[in-house]
Tab-separated table of C-alpha atoms in Angstrom:
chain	number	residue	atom	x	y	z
A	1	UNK	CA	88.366	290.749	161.961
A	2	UNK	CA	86.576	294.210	162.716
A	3	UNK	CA	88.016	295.983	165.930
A	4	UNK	CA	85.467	297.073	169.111
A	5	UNK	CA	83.227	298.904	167.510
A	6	UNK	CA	81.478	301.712	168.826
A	7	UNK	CA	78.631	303.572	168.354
A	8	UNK	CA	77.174	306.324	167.783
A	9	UNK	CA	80.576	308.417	167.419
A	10	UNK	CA	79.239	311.537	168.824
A	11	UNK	CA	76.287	312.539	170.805
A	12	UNK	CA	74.596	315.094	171.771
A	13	UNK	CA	71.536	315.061	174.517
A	14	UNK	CA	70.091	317.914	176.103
A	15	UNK	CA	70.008	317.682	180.034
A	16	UNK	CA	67.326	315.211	181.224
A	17	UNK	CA	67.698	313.178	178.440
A	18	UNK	CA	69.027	309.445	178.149
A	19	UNK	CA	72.066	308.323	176.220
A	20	UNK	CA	72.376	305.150	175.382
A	21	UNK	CA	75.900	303.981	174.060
A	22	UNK	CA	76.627	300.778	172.327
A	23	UNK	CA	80.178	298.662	172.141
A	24	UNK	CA	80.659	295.780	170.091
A	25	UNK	CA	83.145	293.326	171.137
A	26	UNK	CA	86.086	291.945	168.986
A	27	UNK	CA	85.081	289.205	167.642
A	28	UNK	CA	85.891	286.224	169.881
A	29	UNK	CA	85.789	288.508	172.688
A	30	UNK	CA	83.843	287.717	175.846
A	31	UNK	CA	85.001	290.640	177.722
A	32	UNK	CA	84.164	293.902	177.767
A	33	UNK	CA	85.521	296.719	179.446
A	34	UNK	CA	84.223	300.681	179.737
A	35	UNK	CA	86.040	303.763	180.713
A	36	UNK	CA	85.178	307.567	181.065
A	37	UNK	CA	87.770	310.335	179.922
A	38	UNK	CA	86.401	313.688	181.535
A	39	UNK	CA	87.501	316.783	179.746
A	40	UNK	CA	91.954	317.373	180.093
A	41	UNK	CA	91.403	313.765	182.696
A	42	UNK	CA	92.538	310.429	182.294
A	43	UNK	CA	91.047	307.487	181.300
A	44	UNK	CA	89.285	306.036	184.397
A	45	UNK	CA	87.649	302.248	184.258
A	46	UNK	CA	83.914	302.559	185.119
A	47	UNK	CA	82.425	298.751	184.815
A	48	UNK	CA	83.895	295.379	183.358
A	49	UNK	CA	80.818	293.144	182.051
A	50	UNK	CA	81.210	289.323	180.449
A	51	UNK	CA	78.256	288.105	178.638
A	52	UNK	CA	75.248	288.639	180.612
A	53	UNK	CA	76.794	289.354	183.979
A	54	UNK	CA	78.483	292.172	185.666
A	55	UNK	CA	81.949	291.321	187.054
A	56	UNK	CA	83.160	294.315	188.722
A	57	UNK	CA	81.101	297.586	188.621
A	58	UNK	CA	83.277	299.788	191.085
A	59	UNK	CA	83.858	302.495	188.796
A	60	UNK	CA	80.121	303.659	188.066
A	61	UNK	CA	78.611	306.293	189.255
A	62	UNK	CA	76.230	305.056	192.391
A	63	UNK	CA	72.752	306.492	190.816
A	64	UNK	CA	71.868	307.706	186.613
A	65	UNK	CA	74.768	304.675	185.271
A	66	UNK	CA	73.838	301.288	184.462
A	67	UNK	CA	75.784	298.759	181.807
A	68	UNK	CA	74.869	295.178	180.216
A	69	UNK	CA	76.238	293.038	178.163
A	70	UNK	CA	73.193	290.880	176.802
A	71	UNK	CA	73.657	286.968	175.050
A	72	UNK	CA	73.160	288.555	172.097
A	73	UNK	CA	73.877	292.043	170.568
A	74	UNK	CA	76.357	294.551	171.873
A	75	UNK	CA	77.078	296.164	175.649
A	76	UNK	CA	75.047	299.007	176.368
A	77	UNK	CA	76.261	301.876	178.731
A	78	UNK	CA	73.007	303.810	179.784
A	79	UNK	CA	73.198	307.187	181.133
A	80	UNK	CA	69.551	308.049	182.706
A	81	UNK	CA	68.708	312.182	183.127
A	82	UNK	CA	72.243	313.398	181.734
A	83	UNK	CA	73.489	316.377	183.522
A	84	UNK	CA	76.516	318.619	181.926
A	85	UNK	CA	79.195	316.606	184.045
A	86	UNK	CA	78.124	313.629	182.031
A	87	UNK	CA	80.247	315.183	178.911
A	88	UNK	CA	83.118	313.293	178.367
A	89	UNK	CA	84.395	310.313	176.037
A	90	UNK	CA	83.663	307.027	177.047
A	91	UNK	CA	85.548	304.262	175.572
A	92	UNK	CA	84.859	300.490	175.646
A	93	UNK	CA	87.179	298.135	175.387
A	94	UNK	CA	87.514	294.047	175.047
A	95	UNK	CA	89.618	291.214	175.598
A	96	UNK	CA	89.660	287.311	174.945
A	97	UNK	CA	87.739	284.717	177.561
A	98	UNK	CA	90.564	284.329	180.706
A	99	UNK	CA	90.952	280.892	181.150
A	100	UNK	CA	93.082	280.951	184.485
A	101	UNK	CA	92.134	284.056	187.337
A	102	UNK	CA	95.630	285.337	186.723
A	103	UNK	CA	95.936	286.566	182.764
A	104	UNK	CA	98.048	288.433	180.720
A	105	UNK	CA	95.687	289.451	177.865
A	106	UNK	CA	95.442	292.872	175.797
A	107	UNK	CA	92.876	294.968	175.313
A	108	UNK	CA	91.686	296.674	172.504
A	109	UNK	CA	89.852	299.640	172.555
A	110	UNK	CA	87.010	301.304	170.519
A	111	UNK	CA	86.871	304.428	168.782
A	112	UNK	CA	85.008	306.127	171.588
A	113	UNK	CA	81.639	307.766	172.077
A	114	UNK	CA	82.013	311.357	172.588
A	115	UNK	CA	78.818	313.074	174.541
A	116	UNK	CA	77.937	316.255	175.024
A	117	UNK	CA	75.245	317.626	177.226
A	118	UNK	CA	73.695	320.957	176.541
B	1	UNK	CA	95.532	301.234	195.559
B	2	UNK	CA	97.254	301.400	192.198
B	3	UNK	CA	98.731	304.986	191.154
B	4	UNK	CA	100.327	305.432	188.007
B	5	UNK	CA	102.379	308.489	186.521
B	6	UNK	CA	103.542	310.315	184.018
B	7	UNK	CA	106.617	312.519	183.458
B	8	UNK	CA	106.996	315.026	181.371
B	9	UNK	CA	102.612	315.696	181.247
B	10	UNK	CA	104.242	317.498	177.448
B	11	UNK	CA	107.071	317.525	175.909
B	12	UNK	CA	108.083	319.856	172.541
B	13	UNK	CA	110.982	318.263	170.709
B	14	UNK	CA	112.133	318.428	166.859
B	15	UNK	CA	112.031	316.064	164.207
B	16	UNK	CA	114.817	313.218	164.592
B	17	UNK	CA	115.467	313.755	168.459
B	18	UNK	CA	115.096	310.343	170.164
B	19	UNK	CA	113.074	310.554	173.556
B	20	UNK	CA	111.924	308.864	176.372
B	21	UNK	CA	108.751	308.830	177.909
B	22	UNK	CA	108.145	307.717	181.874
B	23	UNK	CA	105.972	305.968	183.634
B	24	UNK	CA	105.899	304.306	187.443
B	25	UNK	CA	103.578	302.421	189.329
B	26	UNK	CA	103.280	302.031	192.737
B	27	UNK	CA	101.516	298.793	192.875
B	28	UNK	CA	104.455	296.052	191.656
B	29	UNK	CA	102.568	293.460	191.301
B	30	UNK	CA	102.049	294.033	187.887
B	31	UNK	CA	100.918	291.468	184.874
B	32	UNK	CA	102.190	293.400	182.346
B	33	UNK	CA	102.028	297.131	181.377
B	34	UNK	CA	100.681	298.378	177.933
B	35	UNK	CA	101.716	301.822	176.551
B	36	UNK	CA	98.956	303.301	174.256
B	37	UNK	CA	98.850	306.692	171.688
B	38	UNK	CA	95.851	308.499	171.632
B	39	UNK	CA	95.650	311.440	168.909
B	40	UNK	CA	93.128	314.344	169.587
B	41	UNK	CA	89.599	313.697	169.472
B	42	UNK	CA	90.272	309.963	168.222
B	43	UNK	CA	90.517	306.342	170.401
B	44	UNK	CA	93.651	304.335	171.437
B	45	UNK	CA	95.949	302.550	169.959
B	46	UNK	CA	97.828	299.856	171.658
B	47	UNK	CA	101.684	300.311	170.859
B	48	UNK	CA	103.291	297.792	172.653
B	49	UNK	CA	102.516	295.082	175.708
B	50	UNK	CA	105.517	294.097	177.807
B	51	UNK	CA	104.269	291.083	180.163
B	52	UNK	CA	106.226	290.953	183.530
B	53	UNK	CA	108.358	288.274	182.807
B	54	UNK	CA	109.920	290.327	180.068
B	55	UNK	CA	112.323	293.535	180.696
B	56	UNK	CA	111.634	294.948	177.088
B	57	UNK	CA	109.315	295.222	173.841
B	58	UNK	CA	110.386	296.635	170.456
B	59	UNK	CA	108.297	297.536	167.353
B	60	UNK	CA	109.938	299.437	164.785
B	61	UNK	CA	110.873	302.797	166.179
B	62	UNK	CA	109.710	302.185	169.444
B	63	UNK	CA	110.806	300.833	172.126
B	64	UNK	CA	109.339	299.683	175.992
B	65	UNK	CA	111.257	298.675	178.963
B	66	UNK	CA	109.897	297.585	182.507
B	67	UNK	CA	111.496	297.287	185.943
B	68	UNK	CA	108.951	295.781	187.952
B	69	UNK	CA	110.839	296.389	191.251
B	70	UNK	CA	111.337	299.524	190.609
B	71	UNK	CA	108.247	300.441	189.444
B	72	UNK	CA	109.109	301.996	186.363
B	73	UNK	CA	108.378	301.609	182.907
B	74	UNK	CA	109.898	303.557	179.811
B	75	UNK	CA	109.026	304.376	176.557
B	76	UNK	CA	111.518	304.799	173.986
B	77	UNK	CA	110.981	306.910	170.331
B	78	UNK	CA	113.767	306.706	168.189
B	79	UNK	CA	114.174	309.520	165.045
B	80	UNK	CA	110.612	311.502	166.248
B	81	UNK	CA	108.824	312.112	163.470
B	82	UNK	CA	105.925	314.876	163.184
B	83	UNK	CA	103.091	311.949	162.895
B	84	UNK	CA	104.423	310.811	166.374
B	85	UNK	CA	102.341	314.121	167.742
B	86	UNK	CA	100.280	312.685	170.091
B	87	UNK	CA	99.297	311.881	173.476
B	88	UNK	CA	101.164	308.264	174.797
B	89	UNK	CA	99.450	306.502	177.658
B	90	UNK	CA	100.740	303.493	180.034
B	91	UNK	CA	98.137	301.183	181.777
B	92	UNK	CA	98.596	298.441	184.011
B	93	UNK	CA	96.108	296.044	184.982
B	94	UNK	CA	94.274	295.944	188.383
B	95	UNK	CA	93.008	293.274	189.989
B	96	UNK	CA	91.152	291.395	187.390
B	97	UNK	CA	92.217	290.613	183.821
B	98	UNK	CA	92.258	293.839	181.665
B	99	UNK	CA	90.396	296.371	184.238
B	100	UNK	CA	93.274	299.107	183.403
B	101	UNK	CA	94.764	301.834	185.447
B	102	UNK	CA	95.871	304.353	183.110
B	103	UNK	CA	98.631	307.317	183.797
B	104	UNK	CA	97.759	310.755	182.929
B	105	UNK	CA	100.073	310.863	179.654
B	106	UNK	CA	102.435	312.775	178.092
B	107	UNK	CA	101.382	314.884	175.028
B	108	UNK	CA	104.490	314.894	172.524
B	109	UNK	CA	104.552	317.932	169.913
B	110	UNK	CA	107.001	316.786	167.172
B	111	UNK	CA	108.183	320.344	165.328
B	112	UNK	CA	109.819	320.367	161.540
């Protein structure tokens, strides 16, 4: 059973540019979750996505950020005319289907895609 | 709005010291708190998940405790080794399922 895999590992765009990062779920996993670790900053939760739907988005960035979770194939986190400030790692992570609203279910993270803008 | 914290942000010790590690909350109502490493450059790694019902979680070495109503949550490393160098985050849940508030960490230095 592979963990959340992410990909690619690093990345490097010039400003203006698009990045495009991809997270694939634990298997079994309907949940997936992305976060954003600026440079020396925590880990802050950006969007949380369930197969084809976004749950709760309150983390992204109002314009440039955008995040899916298709029926098939992995999440996408899509970063439209990347500016410096867009360097960071961003991790995704996932968790099992919640079967009641209150849960007490793990996550697992990814690897982490680390972007750099130049 | 759900703060959590850190203390020490580092901490330098030598091999075979045992330590603690803090971290509070100031939201109690709390599912359950995870404490994570991350090593530089590289993901996380979940260490240990204490759900509220429970005061404590052990694996191996290590060692988690949690006082909901006090909003405090410890981590305990027993005989540090130098592989134990890392950063060692705590995250609790908000709001829905595993949408996680993480503290700012505490990067451990383990010296020969």
């Amino acid at each position: 059973n592979a963990g959340v895999m992410q990909n690619p590992r690093h990345l490097v765009r010039r400003r203006g540019q698009e990045a495009r990062l991809r997270c694939s779920p634990m298997k079994g996993h309907s949940h997936v979750y992305w976060y954003r670790q600026l440079p020396e900053e925590g880990l802050k939760f950006m969007v949380y996505l369930q197969k084809e739907n976004i749950i709760d988005e309150s983390g992204m960035p109002k314009e440039r950020f955008s995040a899916e979770f298709p029926k098939e194939g992995p999440s996408i986190l899509r970063i439209q005319q990347v500016v410096r400030g867009d360097s960071a790692a961003y991790f995704c992570a996932s968790s099992p289907p919640v079967l009641r609203r209150v849960t007490n279910t793990e996550a697992f993270f990814g690897q982490g895609t680390r972007l750099t803008v130049v | 709005k759900q703060e959590v914290t850190q203390i020490p942000a580092a901490l330098s010790v030598p091999e075979g010291e045992n330590l603690v590690l803090n971290c509070s909350f100031t939201d109690s109502a709390i599912y359950n708190l995870q404490w994570f490493r991350q090593d530089p450059g590289k993901g996380l790694t979940s260490l240990l998940l204490i759900q509220s019902s429970q005061r404590e979680q052990t694996s191996g070495r290590l060692n988690a405790s949690l006082d909901k109503s006090s909003g405090r949550s410890t981590l305990y490393i027993a005989a540090s080794q130098p592989g134990d160098s890392a950063t060692y985050l705590c995250a609790v849940p908000t709001g829905t399922a595993s949408k996680l508030t993480f503290g700012t960490g505490t990067r451990l230095q383990v010296t020969l």
